[in-house]
C-alpha cells in the first residue's frame, strides 16, 4: 500500500478507501436516511459581509506583525523548511487573524505571570533537579547555573537562542534551566508533546516548559489598558 502511494499509483488510495469505508461513517448536510429524508434540517444561511475600517494604531500594529511574520516565513523558505513547519506557519496566520479582531488577543499571554517571581522560578528548577537525583546520578542543573540563569532574567539580558542563534522570540525555560525560543524548541522535536533538550539531551515534555518572565509585549494589564477595537465600536 505504501509503495503504491509513493509511486503515485491510484490503486493505493482506492485500497485505503475500501478498508476505511467499512469502519468509518461519513455524514454531510446533504445525507439522507433510508426513506430519503435529510438527516439534518438547517434553516437557510444568512451571510453578511461587513467591512470594518481599522484605526491608524490598529493598522500600524497589523503591519508590524505582518512584517515580522513574513520575515519568519522567508527564513523557512530560504532554509527549505516550509514543509516541516506547517504548524508554525499556520500559527503566524492565526496571530494575524487574531490581530484583526483585537490586538490584545496577540499581546496578552497569561502564563508569563506564573513564574514572574524569580525566586519562585529558582526553587522550581532546584526542586526539579532534586527529583532527578533520587536513585540516579545527578544530571539536573547545578545551583550555580540556576543562579546564573535567574540573574540574567533579573537583569533583563536578552541573550540568544542556541538553536537559531538570534535574540529570543517568545522564550521558554526547560526543566533543566535552558532558555530557548518556544518555536525553535518545538520544531526540533519529532513528537509534538515531548522531546530532547537540544542543549543537554535530557527528555522533557511540552507541559514542563515555563514561559520565561519578561517585560515584553506579552505582559500587559488588560483591565487598565483595555480599548475597544473597530469590530466592537
JSON list of C-alpha atoms in Angstrom, two decimals:
[
{"chain": "A", "resi": 1, "resn": "UNK", "atom": "CA", "xyz": [0.00, 0.00, 0.00]},
{"chain": "A", "resi": 2, "resn": "UNK", "atom": "CA", "xyz": [2.77, 2.40, 0.96]},
{"chain": "A", "resi": 3, "resn": "UNK", "atom": "CA", "xyz": [4.79, 1.50, -2.12]},
{"chain": "A", "resi": 4, "resn": "UNK", "atom": "CA", "xyz": [1.82, 2.20, -4.39]},
{"chain": "A", "resi": 5, "resn": "UNK", "atom": "CA", "xyz": [1.31, 5.56, -2.71]},
{"chain": "A", "resi": 6, "resn": "UNK", "atom": "CA", "xyz": [4.96, 6.55, -3.11]},
{"chain": "A", "resi": 7, "resn": "UNK", "atom": "CA", "xyz": [4.80, 5.64, -6.79]},
{"chain": "A", "resi": 8, "resn": "UNK", "atom": "CA", "xyz": [1.67, 7.73, -7.31]},
{"chain": "A", "resi": 9, "resn": "UNK", "atom": "CA", "xyz": [-0.44, 4.68, -8.15]},
{"chain": "A", "resi": 10, "resn": "UNK", "atom": "CA", "xyz": [-4.16, 5.38, -7.52]},
{"chain": "A", "resi": 11, "resn": "UNK", "atom": "CA", "xyz": [-4.69, 1.75, -6.53]},
{"chain": "A", "resi": 12, "resn": "UNK", "atom": "CA", "xyz": [-3.06, 2.53, -3.18]},
{"chain": "A", "resi": 13, "resn": "UNK", "atom": "CA", "xyz": [-5.66, 5.21, -2.39]},
{"chain": "A", "resi": 14, "resn": "UNK", "atom": "CA", "xyz": [-8.52, 3.01, -3.55]},
{"chain": "A", "resi": 15, "resn": "UNK", "atom": "CA", "xyz": [-7.28, 0.20, -1.31]},
{"chain": "A", "resi": 16, "resn": "UNK", "atom": "CA", "xyz": [-7.25, 2.53, 1.70]},
{"chain": "A", "resi": 17, "resn": "UNK", "atom": "CA", "xyz": [-10.74, 3.78, 0.87]},
{"chain": "A", "resi": 18, "resn": "UNK", "atom": "CA", "xyz": [-12.10, 0.24, 0.57]},
{"chain": "A", "resi": 19, "resn": "UNK", "atom": "CA", "xyz": [-10.73, -0.61, 4.02]},
{"chain": "A", "resi": 20, "resn": "UNK", "atom": "CA", "xyz": [-11.89, 2.58, 5.76]},
{"chain": "A", "resi": 21, "resn": "UNK", "atom": "CA", "xyz": [-15.32, 2.57, 4.13]},
{"chain": "A", "resi": 22, "resn": "UNK", "atom": "CA", "xyz": [-16.37, -0.37, 6.33]},
{"chain": "A", "resi": 23, "resn": "UNK", "atom": "CA", "xyz": [-15.21, 1.15, 9.62]},
{"chain": "A", "resi": 24, "resn": "UNK", "atom": "CA", "xyz": [-15.81, 4.90, 9.18]},
{"chain": "A", "resi": 25, "resn": "UNK", "atom": "CA", "xyz": [-19.03, 6.88, 8.99]},
{"chain": "A", "resi": 26, "resn": "UNK", "atom": "CA", "xyz": [-19.21, 9.99, 6.81]},
{"chain": "A", "resi": 27, "resn": "UNK", "atom": "CA", "xyz": [-22.19, 12.28, 7.02]},
{"chain": "A", "resi": 28, "resn": "UNK", "atom": "CA", "xyz": [-22.81, 15.64, 5.35]},
{"chain": "A", "resi": 29, "resn": "UNK", "atom": "CA", "xyz": [-25.70, 18.10, 5.50]},
{"chain": "A", "resi": 30, "resn": "UNK", "atom": "CA", "xyz": [-26.93, 16.55, 2.25]},
{"chain": "A", "resi": 31, "resn": "UNK", "atom": "CA", "xyz": [-27.08, 12.99, 3.64]},
{"chain": "A", "resi": 32, "resn": "UNK", "atom": "CA", "xyz": [-30.50, 11.30, 3.75]},
{"chain": "A", "resi": 33, "resn": "UNK", "atom": "CA", "xyz": [-31.95, 8.43, 5.73]},
{"chain": "A", "resi": 34, "resn": "UNK", "atom": "CA", "xyz": [-33.38, 5.21, 4.30]},
{"chain": "A", "resi": 35, "resn": "UNK", "atom": "CA", "xyz": [-36.63, 6.96, 3.42]},
{"chain": "A", "resi": 36, "resn": "UNK", "atom": "CA", "xyz": [-34.90, 9.72, 1.52]},
{"chain": "A", "resi": 37, "resn": "UNK", "atom": "CA", "xyz": [-35.42, 12.42, 4.15]},
{"chain": "A", "resi": 38, "resn": "UNK", "atom": "CA", "xyz": [-32.49, 14.68, 5.08]},
{"chain": "A", "resi": 39, "resn": "UNK", "atom": "CA", "xyz": [-30.89, 13.59, 8.35]},
{"chain": "A", "resi": 40, "resn": "UNK", "atom": "CA", "xyz": [-30.37, 17.25, 9.28]},
{"chain": "A", "resi": 41, "resn": "UNK", "atom": "CA", "xyz": [-32.71, 20.16, 8.56]},
{"chain": "A", "resi": 42, "resn": "UNK", "atom": "CA", "xyz": [-30.96, 23.52, 8.65]},
{"chain": "A", "resi": 43, "resn": "UNK", "atom": "CA", "xyz": [-32.52, 26.96, 8.17]},
{"chain": "A", "resi": 44, "resn": "UNK", "atom": "CA", "xyz": [-31.29, 28.98, 5.18]},
{"chain": "A", "resi": 45, "resn": "UNK", "atom": "CA", "xyz": [-27.96, 30.64, 5.85]},
{"chain": "A", "resi": 46, "resn": "UNK", "atom": "CA", "xyz": [-27.93, 34.41, 6.19]},
{"chain": "A", "resi": 47, "resn": "UNK", "atom": "CA", "xyz": [-24.44, 35.57, 5.21]},
{"chain": "A", "resi": 48, "resn": "UNK", "atom": "CA", "xyz": [-23.50, 39.22, 5.61]},
{"chain": "A", "resi": 49, "resn": "UNK", "atom": "CA", "xyz": [-20.09, 40.65, 4.77]},
{"chain": "A", "resi": 50, "resn": "UNK", "atom": "CA", "xyz": [-19.34, 43.82, 6.74]},
{"chain": "A", "resi": 51, "resn": "UNK", "atom": "CA", "xyz": [-16.08, 45.65, 6.07]},
{"chain": "A", "resi": 52, "resn": "UNK", "atom": "CA", "xyz": [-14.53, 47.39, 9.08]},
{"chain": "A", "resi": 53, "resn": "UNK", "atom": "CA", "xyz": [-12.10, 50.27, 8.79]},
{"chain": "A", "resi": 54, "resn": "UNK", "atom": "CA", "xyz": [-9.09, 49.80, 11.06]},
{"chain": "A", "resi": 55, "resn": "UNK", "atom": "CA", "xyz": [-7.84, 52.72, 13.11]},
{"chain": "A", "resi": 56, "resn": "UNK", "atom": "CA", "xyz": [-4.35, 54.07, 12.45]},
{"chain": "A", "resi": 57, "resn": "UNK", "atom": "CA", "xyz": [-2.95, 52.35, 15.55]},
{"chain": "A", "resi": 58, "resn": "UNK", "atom": "CA", "xyz": [-4.55, 49.04, 14.53]},
{"chain": "A", "resi": 59, "resn": "UNK", "atom": "CA", "xyz": [-3.09, 49.36, 11.03]},
{"chain": "A", "resi": 60, "resn": "UNK", "atom": "CA", "xyz": [0.37, 50.05, 12.44]},
{"chain": "A", "resi": 61, "resn": "UNK", "atom": "CA", "xyz": [0.13, 47.07, 14.77]},
{"chain": "A", "resi": 62, "resn": "UNK", "atom": "CA", "xyz": [-1.02, 44.76, 11.97]},
{"chain": "A", "resi": 63, "resn": "UNK", "atom": "CA", "xyz": [1.70, 45.95, 9.59]},
{"chain": "A", "resi": 64, "resn": "UNK", "atom": "CA", "xyz": [4.39, 45.40, 12.21]},
{"chain": "A", "resi": 65, "resn": "UNK", "atom": "CA", "xyz": [3.08, 41.91, 12.95]},
{"chain": "A", "resi": 66, "resn": "UNK", "atom": "CA", "xyz": [2.78, 41.13, 9.24]},
{"chain": "A", "resi": 67, "resn": "UNK", "atom": "CA", "xyz": [6.38, 42.18, 8.54]},
{"chain": "A", "resi": 68, "resn": "UNK", "atom": "CA", "xyz": [7.69, 40.09, 11.42]},
{"chain": "A", "resi": 69, "resn": "UNK", "atom": "CA", "xyz": [5.65, 37.08, 10.27]},
{"chain": "A", "resi": 70, "resn": "UNK", "atom": "CA", "xyz": [6.89, 37.50, 6.70]},
{"chain": "A", "resi": 71, "resn": "UNK", "atom": "CA", "xyz": [10.50, 37.53, 7.90]},
{"chain": "A", "resi": 72, "resn": "UNK", "atom": "CA", "xyz": [9.92, 34.21, 9.66]},
{"chain": "A", "resi": 73, "resn": "UNK", "atom": "CA", "xyz": [8.24, 32.71, 6.61]},
{"chain": "A", "resi": 74, "resn": "UNK", "atom": "CA", "xyz": [11.03, 33.91, 4.32]},
{"chain": "A", "resi": 75, "resn": "UNK", "atom": "CA", "xyz": [13.53, 32.23, 6.65]},
{"chain": "A", "resi": 76, "resn": "UNK", "atom": "CA", "xyz": [11.67, 28.93, 6.30]},
{"chain": "A", "resi": 77, "resn": "UNK", "atom": "CA", "xyz": [11.72, 29.32, 2.50]},
{"chain": "A", "resi": 78, "resn": "UNK", "atom": "CA", "xyz": [15.42, 30.17, 2.45]},
{"chain": "A", "resi": 79, "resn": "UNK", "atom": "CA", "xyz": [16.23, 27.17, 4.66]},
{"chain": "A", "resi": 80, "resn": "UNK", "atom": "CA", "xyz": [13.99, 24.86, 2.62]},
{"chain": "A", "resi": 81, "resn": "UNK", "atom": "CA", "xyz": [11.96, 24.02, 5.75]},
{"chain": "A", "resi": 82, "resn": "UNK", "atom": "CA", "xyz": [8.49, 25.17, 4.72]},
{"chain": "A", "resi": 83, "resn": "UNK", "atom": "CA", "xyz": [7.11, 21.63, 4.54]},
{"chain": "A", "resi": 84, "resn": "UNK", "atom": "CA", "xyz": [8.50, 20.88, 8.01]},
{"chain": "A", "resi": 85, "resn": "UNK", "atom": "CA", "xyz": [6.98, 23.99, 9.60]},
{"chain": "A", "resi": 86, "resn": "UNK", "atom": "CA", "xyz": [3.33, 23.91, 8.57]},
{"chain": "A", "resi": 87, "resn": "UNK", "atom": "CA", "xyz": [2.20, 24.26, 12.20]},
{"chain": "A", "resi": 88, "resn": "UNK", "atom": "CA", "xyz": [4.41, 27.31, 12.74]},
{"chain": "A", "resi": 89, "resn": "UNK", "atom": "CA", "xyz": [3.21, 28.93, 9.50]},
{"chain": "A", "resi": 90, "resn": "UNK", "atom": "CA", "xyz": [-0.43, 28.34, 10.41]},
{"chain": "A", "resi": 91, "resn": "UNK", "atom": "CA", "xyz": [0.24, 29.93, 13.80]},
{"chain": "A", "resi": 92, "resn": "UNK", "atom": "CA", "xyz": [1.66, 33.01, 12.07]},
{"chain": "A", "resi": 93, "resn": "UNK", "atom": "CA", "xyz": [-1.58, 33.30, 10.08]},
{"chain": "A", "resi": 94, "resn": "UNK", "atom": "CA", "xyz": [-3.62, 32.74, 13.23]},
{"chain": "A", "resi": 95, "resn": "UNK", "atom": "CA", "xyz": [-1.88, 35.64, 15.01]},
{"chain": "A", "resi": 96, "resn": "UNK", "atom": "CA", "xyz": [-2.62, 37.91, 12.05]},
{"chain": "A", "resi": 97, "resn": "UNK", "atom": "CA", "xyz": [-6.30, 36.94, 12.17]},
{"chain": "A", "resi": 98, "resn": "UNK", "atom": "CA", "xyz": [-6.42, 37.46, 15.93]},
{"chain": "A", "resi": 99, "resn": "UNK", "atom": "CA", "xyz": [-4.80, 40.84, 15.48]},
{"chain": "A", "resi": 100, "resn": "UNK", "atom": "CA", "xyz": [-7.65, 41.86, 13.17]},
{"chain": "A", "resi": 101, "resn": "UNK", "atom": "CA", "xyz": [-10.16, 41.00, 15.91]},
{"chain": "A", "resi": 102, "resn": "UNK", "atom": "CA", "xyz": [-8.24, 42.78, 18.66]},
{"chain": "A", "resi": 103, "resn": "UNK", "atom": "CA", "xyz": [-4.51, 43.41, 19.26]},
{"chain": "A", "resi": 104, "resn": "UNK", "atom": "CA", "xyz": [-4.81, 42.25, 22.87]},
{"chain": "A", "resi": 105, "resn": "UNK", "atom": "CA", "xyz": [-5.51, 38.72, 21.63]},
{"chain": "A", "resi": 106, "resn": "UNK", "atom": "CA", "xyz": [-1.91, 38.67, 20.44]},
{"chain": "A", "resi": 107, "resn": "UNK", "atom": "CA", "xyz": [-0.36, 40.83, 23.15]},
{"chain": "A", "resi": 108, "resn": "UNK", "atom": "CA", "xyz": [-1.67, 39.03, 26.23]},
{"chain": "A", "resi": 109, "resn": "UNK", "atom": "CA", "xyz": [-0.23, 35.81, 27.49]},
{"chain": "A", "resi": 110, "resn": "UNK", "atom": "CA", "xyz": [-1.27, 34.60, 30.92]},
{"chain": "A", "resi": 111, "resn": "UNK", "atom": "CA", "xyz": [1.44, 32.02, 31.59]},
{"chain": "A", "resi": 112, "resn": "UNK", "atom": "CA", "xyz": [4.17, 34.67, 31.80]},
{"chain": "A", "resi": 113, "resn": "UNK", "atom": "CA", "xyz": [2.85, 35.59, 35.23]},
{"chain": "A", "resi": 114, "resn": "UNK", "atom": "CA", "xyz": [3.18, 32.17, 36.85]},
{"chain": "A", "resi": 115, "resn": "UNK", "atom": "CA", "xyz": [6.93, 32.49, 37.47]},
{"chain": "A", "resi": 116, "resn": "UNK", "atom": "CA", "xyz": [7.27, 36.29, 37.41]},
{"chain": "A", "resi": 117, "resn": "UNK", "atom": "CA", "xyz": [8.77, 35.87, 40.90]},
{"chain": "A", "resi": 118, "resn": "UNK", "atom": "CA", "xyz": [12.33, 34.84, 40.02]},
{"chain": "A", "resi": 119, "resn": "UNK", "atom": "CA", "xyz": [12.95, 33.33, 43.45]},
{"chain": "A", "resi": 120, "resn": "UNK", "atom": "CA", "xyz": [10.00, 31.03, 42.87]},
{"chain": "A", "resi": 121, "resn": "UNK", "atom": "CA", "xyz": [11.45, 30.16, 39.49]},
{"chain": "A", "resi": 122, "resn": "UNK", "atom": "CA", "xyz": [14.82, 29.23, 41.03]},
{"chain": "A", "resi": 123, "resn": "UNK", "atom": "CA", "xyz": [13.10, 26.98, 43.58]},
{"chain": "A", "resi": 124, "resn": "UNK", "atom": "CA", "xyz": [11.19, 25.31, 40.75]},
{"chain": "A", "resi": 125, "resn": "UNK", "atom": "CA", "xyz": [14.46, 24.40, 39.00]},
{"chain": "A", "resi": 126, "resn": "UNK", "atom": "CA", "xyz": [16.13, 23.22, 42.21]},
{"chain": "A", "resi": 127, "resn": "UNK", "atom": "CA", "xyz": [13.14, 21.05, 43.04]},
{"chain": "A", "resi": 128, "resn": "UNK", "atom": "CA", "xyz": [13.25, 19.50, 39.56]},
{"chain": "A", "resi": 129, "resn": "UNK", "atom": "CA", "xyz": [16.93, 18.77, 39.97]},
{"chain": "A", "resi": 130, "resn": "UNK", "atom": "CA", "xyz": [16.37, 17.03, 43.31]},
{"chain": "A", "resi": 131, "resn": "UNK", "atom": "CA", "xyz": [13.69, 14.82, 41.76]},
{"chain": "A", "resi": 132, "resn": "UNK", "atom": "CA", "xyz": [16.16, 13.71, 39.11]},
{"chain": "A", "resi": 133, "resn": "UNK", "atom": "CA", "xyz": [18.84, 12.95, 41.69]},
{"chain": "A", "resi": 134, "resn": "UNK", "atom": "CA", "xyz": [16.69, 10.46, 43.54]},
{"chain": "A", "resi": 135, "resn": "UNK", "atom": "CA", "xyz": [18.04, 6.99, 42.76]},
{"chain": "A", "resi": 136, "resn": "UNK", "atom": "CA", "xyz": [20.12, 8.22, 39.82]},
{"chain": "A", "resi": 137, "resn": "UNK", "atom": "CA", "xyz": [23.30, 10.07, 39.07]},
{"chain": "A", "resi": 138, "resn": "UNK", "atom": "CA", "xyz": [22.83, 13.81, 39.36]},
{"chain": "A", "resi": 139, "resn": "UNK", "atom": "CA", "xyz": [22.25, 15.31, 35.93]},
{"chain": "A", "resi": 140, "resn": "UNK", "atom": "CA", "xyz": [19.98, 18.21, 36.86]},
{"chain": "A", "resi": 141, "resn": "UNK", "atom": "CA", "xyz": [21.07, 21.87, 36.68]},
{"chain": "A", "resi": 142, "resn": "UNK", "atom": "CA", "xyz": [23.58, 22.94, 39.32]},
{"chain": "A", "resi": 143, "resn": "UNK", "atom": "CA", "xyz": [22.75, 25.63, 41.85]},
{"chain": "A", "resi": 144, "resn": "UNK", "atom": "CA", "xyz": [25.42, 27.91, 40.37]},
{"chain": "A", "resi": 145, "resn": "UNK", "atom": "CA", "xyz": [23.98, 27.55, 36.87]},
{"chain": "A", "resi": 146, "resn": "UNK", "atom": "CA", "xyz": [20.44, 28.24, 38.10]},
{"chain": "A", "resi": 147, "resn": "UNK", "atom": "CA", "xyz": [21.64, 31.39, 39.87]},
{"chain": "A", "resi": 148, "resn": "UNK", "atom": "CA", "xyz": [23.31, 32.49, 36.63]},
{"chain": "A", "resi": 149, "resn": "UNK", "atom": "CA", "xyz": [20.12, 31.97, 34.60]},
{"chain": "A", "resi": 150, "resn": "UNK", "atom": "CA", "xyz": [17.94, 33.75, 37.17]},
{"chain": "A", "resi": 151, "resn": "UNK", "atom": "CA", "xyz": [20.38, 36.65, 37.33]},
{"chain": "A", "resi": 152, "resn": "UNK", "atom": "CA", "xyz": [20.24, 37.03, 33.54]},
{"chain": "A", "resi": 153, "resn": "UNK", "atom": "CA", "xyz": [16.45, 37.19, 33.73]},
{"chain": "A", "resi": 154, "resn": "UNK", "atom": "CA", "xyz": [16.57, 39.66, 36.60]},
{"chain": "A", "resi": 155, "resn": "UNK", "atom": "CA", "xyz": [18.87, 41.98, 34.64]},
{"chain": "A", "resi": 156, "resn": "UNK", "atom": "CA", "xyz": [16.70, 41.61, 31.56]},
{"chain": "A", "resi": 157, "resn": "UNK", "atom": "CA", "xyz": [19.58, 40.34, 29.44]},
{"chain": "A", "resi": 158, "resn": "UNK", "atom": "CA", "xyz": [18.29, 39.40, 26.01]},
{"chain": "A", "resi": 159, "resn": "UNK", "atom": "CA", "xyz": [20.74, 36.65, 25.07]},
{"chain": "A", "resi": 160, "resn": "UNK", "atom": "CA", "xyz": [20.31, 34.44, 22.03]},
{"chain": "A", "resi": 161, "resn": "UNK", "atom": "CA", "xyz": [18.62, 31.12, 21.30]},
{"chain": "A", "resi": 162, "resn": "UNK", "atom": "CA", "xyz": [21.15, 28.25, 21.00]},
{"chain": "A", "resi": 163, "resn": "UNK", "atom": "CA", "xyz": [19.16, 26.87, 18.04]},
{"chain": "A", "resi": 164, "resn": "UNK", "atom": "CA", "xyz": [18.53, 29.85, 15.74]},
{"chain": "A", "resi": 165, "resn": "UNK", "atom": "CA", "xyz": [21.39, 31.93, 17.22]},
{"chain": "A", "resi": 166, "resn": "UNK", "atom": "CA", "xyz": [19.16, 35.01, 17.25]},
{"chain": "A", "resi": 167, "resn": "UNK", "atom": "CA", "xyz": [17.53, 37.06, 20.01]},
{"chain": "A", "resi": 168, "resn": "UNK", "atom": "CA", "xyz": [14.89, 35.10, 21.92]},
{"chain": "A", "resi": 169, "resn": "UNK", "atom": "CA", "xyz": [11.37, 35.20, 20.50]},
{"chain": "A", "resi": 170, "resn": "UNK", "atom": "CA", "xyz": [8.74, 34.02, 22.99]},
{"chain": "A", "resi": 171, "resn": "UNK", "atom": "CA", "xyz": [11.39, 32.35, 25.16]},
{"chain": "A", "resi": 172, "resn": "UNK", "atom": "CA", "xyz": [10.71, 29.29, 27.30]},
{"chain": "A", "resi": 173, "resn": "UNK", "atom": "CA", "xyz": [12.71, 27.64, 30.05]},
{"chain": "A", "resi": 174, "resn": "UNK", "atom": "CA", "xyz": [13.15, 23.88, 30.20]},
{"chain": "A", "resi": 175, "resn": "UNK", "atom": "CA", "xyz": [13.17, 21.89, 33.48]},
{"chain": "A", "resi": 176, "resn": "UNK", "atom": "CA", "xyz": [16.95, 21.71, 33.00]},
{"chain": "A", "resi": 177, "resn": "UNK", "atom": "CA", "xyz": [17.05, 25.55, 33.09]},
{"chain": "A", "resi": 178, "resn": "UNK", "atom": "CA", "xyz": [17.93, 26.13, 29.43]},
{"chain": "A", "resi": 179, "resn": "UNK", "atom": "CA", "xyz": [16.36, 29.09, 27.65]},
{"chain": "A", "resi": 180, "resn": "UNK", "atom": "CA", "xyz": [15.25, 28.72, 24.02]},
{"chain": "A", "resi": 181, "resn": "UNK", "atom": "CA", "xyz": [12.71, 30.13, 21.58]},
{"chain": "A", "resi": 182, "resn": "UNK", "atom": "CA", "xyz": [9.45, 28.22, 22.01]},
{"chain": "A", "resi": 183, "resn": "UNK", "atom": "CA", "xyz": [9.07, 27.73, 18.26]},
{"chain": "A", "resi": 184, "resn": "UNK", "atom": "CA", "xyz": [12.67, 26.57, 17.78]},
{"chain": "A", "resi": 185, "resn": "UNK", "atom": "CA", "xyz": [12.40, 24.02, 20.59]},
{"chain": "A", "resi": 186, "resn": "UNK", "atom": "CA", "xyz": [9.08, 22.53, 19.46]},
{"chain": "A", "resi": 187, "resn": "UNK", "atom": "CA", "xyz": [10.30, 22.39, 15.84]},
{"chain": "A", "resi": 188, "resn": "UNK", "atom": "CA", "xyz": [13.31, 20.32, 16.94]},
{"chain": "A", "resi": 189, "resn": "UNK", "atom": "CA", "xyz": [11.10, 17.57, 18.39]},
{"chain": "A", "resi": 190, "resn": "UNK", "atom": "CA", "xyz": [9.81, 14.64, 16.39]},
{"chain": "A", "resi": 191, "resn": "UNK", "atom": "CA", "xyz": [6.94, 14.23, 18.84]},
{"chain": "A", "resi": 192, "resn": "UNK", "atom": "CA", "xyz": [4.60, 17.24, 19.34]},
{"chain": "A", "resi": 193, "resn": "UNK", "atom": "CA", "xyz": [4.30, 16.64, 23.10]},
{"chain": "A", "resi": 194, "resn": "UNK", "atom": "CA", "xyz": [7.83, 15.70, 24.17]},
{"chain": "A", "resi": 195, "resn": "UNK", "atom": "CA", "xyz": [11.42, 15.50, 23.02]},
{"chain": "A", "resi": 196, "resn": "UNK", "atom": "CA", "xyz": [15.04, 16.10, 23.97]},
{"chain": "A", "resi": 197, "resn": "UNK", "atom": "CA", "xyz": [16.53, 19.34, 25.23]},
{"chain": "A", "resi": 198, "resn": "UNK", "atom": "CA", "xyz": [18.79, 20.48, 22.35]},
{"chain": "A", "resi": 199, "resn": "UNK", "atom": "CA", "xyz": [21.43, 21.61, 24.87]},
{"chain": "A", "resi": 200, "resn": "UNK", "atom": "CA", "xyz": [21.79, 18.70, 27.31]},
{"chain": "A", "resi": 201, "resn": "UNK", "atom": "CA", "xyz": [19.73, 15.99, 25.53]},
{"chain": "A", "resi": 202, "resn": "UNK", "atom": "CA", "xyz": [17.54, 15.43, 28.58]},
{"chain": "A", "resi": 203, "resn": "UNK", "atom": "CA", "xyz": [13.99, 14.18, 27.86]},
{"chain": "A", "resi": 204, "resn": "UNK", "atom": "CA", "xyz": [11.40, 16.89, 28.54]},
{"chain": "A", "resi": 205, "resn": "UNK", "atom": "CA", "xyz": [7.69, 17.33, 27.82]},
{"chain": "A", "resi": 206, "resn": "UNK", "atom": "CA", "xyz": [5.77, 20.30, 26.47]},
{"chain": "A", "resi": 207, "resn": "UNK", "atom": "CA", "xyz": [3.77, 20.71, 29.67]},
{"chain": "A", "resi": 208, "resn": "UNK", "atom": "CA", "xyz": [7.01, 21.11, 31.67]},
{"chain": "A", "resi": 209, "resn": "UNK", "atom": "CA", "xyz": [8.06, 24.21, 29.71]},
{"chain": "A", "resi": 210, "resn": "UNK", "atom": "CA", "xyz": [7.95, 27.54, 31.53]},
{"chain": "A", "resi": 211, "resn": "UNK", "atom": "CA", "xyz": [7.34, 30.79, 29.69]},
{"chain": "A", "resi": 212, "resn": "UNK", "atom": "CA", "xyz": [10.32, 32.97, 30.56]},
{"chain": "A", "resi": 213, "resn": "UNK", "atom": "CA", "xyz": [9.38, 36.01, 32.69]},
{"chain": "A", "resi": 214, "resn": "UNK", "atom": "CA", "xyz": [9.83, 39.13, 30.60]},
{"chain": "A", "resi": 215, "resn": "UNK", "atom": "CA", "xyz": [8.68, 42.70, 30.18]},
{"chain": "A", "resi": 216, "resn": "UNK", "atom": "CA", "xyz": [7.86, 42.08, 26.53]},
{"chain": "A", "resi": 217, "resn": "UNK", "atom": "CA", "xyz": [4.61, 42.76, 24.69]},
{"chain": "A", "resi": 218, "resn": "UNK", "atom": "CA", "xyz": [3.15, 39.57, 26.15]},
{"chain": "A", "resi": 219, "resn": "UNK", "atom": "CA", "xyz": [2.74, 41.15, 29.58]},
{"chain": "A", "resi": 220, "resn": "UNK", "atom": "CA", "xyz": [0.03, 43.76, 29.68]},
{"chain": "A", "resi": 221, "resn": "UNK", "atom": "CA", "xyz": [-2.66, 44.73, 32.17]},
{"chain": "A", "resi": 222, "resn": "UNK", "atom": "CA", "xyz": [-5.74, 44.32, 30.01]},
{"chain": "A", "resi": 223, "resn": "UNK", "atom": "CA", "xyz": [-8.09, 45.64, 32.69]},
{"chain": "A", "resi": 224, "resn": "UNK", "atom": "CA", "xyz": [-6.31, 49.00, 32.85]},
{"chain": "A", "resi": 225, "resn": "UNK", "atom": "CA", "xyz": [-5.35, 49.35, 29.20]},
{"chain": "A", "resi": 226, "resn": "UNK", "atom": "CA", "xyz": [-8.48, 48.00, 27.52]},
{"chain": "A", "resi": 227, "resn": "UNK", "atom": "CA", "xyz": [-9.76, 49.87, 24.45]},
{"chain": "A", "resi": 228, "resn": "UNK", "atom": "CA", "xyz": [-12.48, 48.83, 22.04]},
{"chain": "A", "resi": 229, "resn": "UNK", "atom": "CA", "xyz": [-11.47, 47.65, 18.58]},
{"chain": "A", "resi": 230, "resn": "UNK", "atom": "CA", "xyz": [-13.03, 48.68, 15.27]},
{"chain": "A", "resi": 231, "resn": "UNK", "atom": "CA", "xyz": [-15.00, 45.42, 15.32]},
{"chain": "A", "resi": 232, "resn": "UNK", "atom": "CA", "xyz": [-16.77, 46.37, 18.57]},
{"chain": "A", "resi": 233, "resn": "UNK", "atom": "CA", "xyz": [-17.15, 50.12, 18.25]}
]
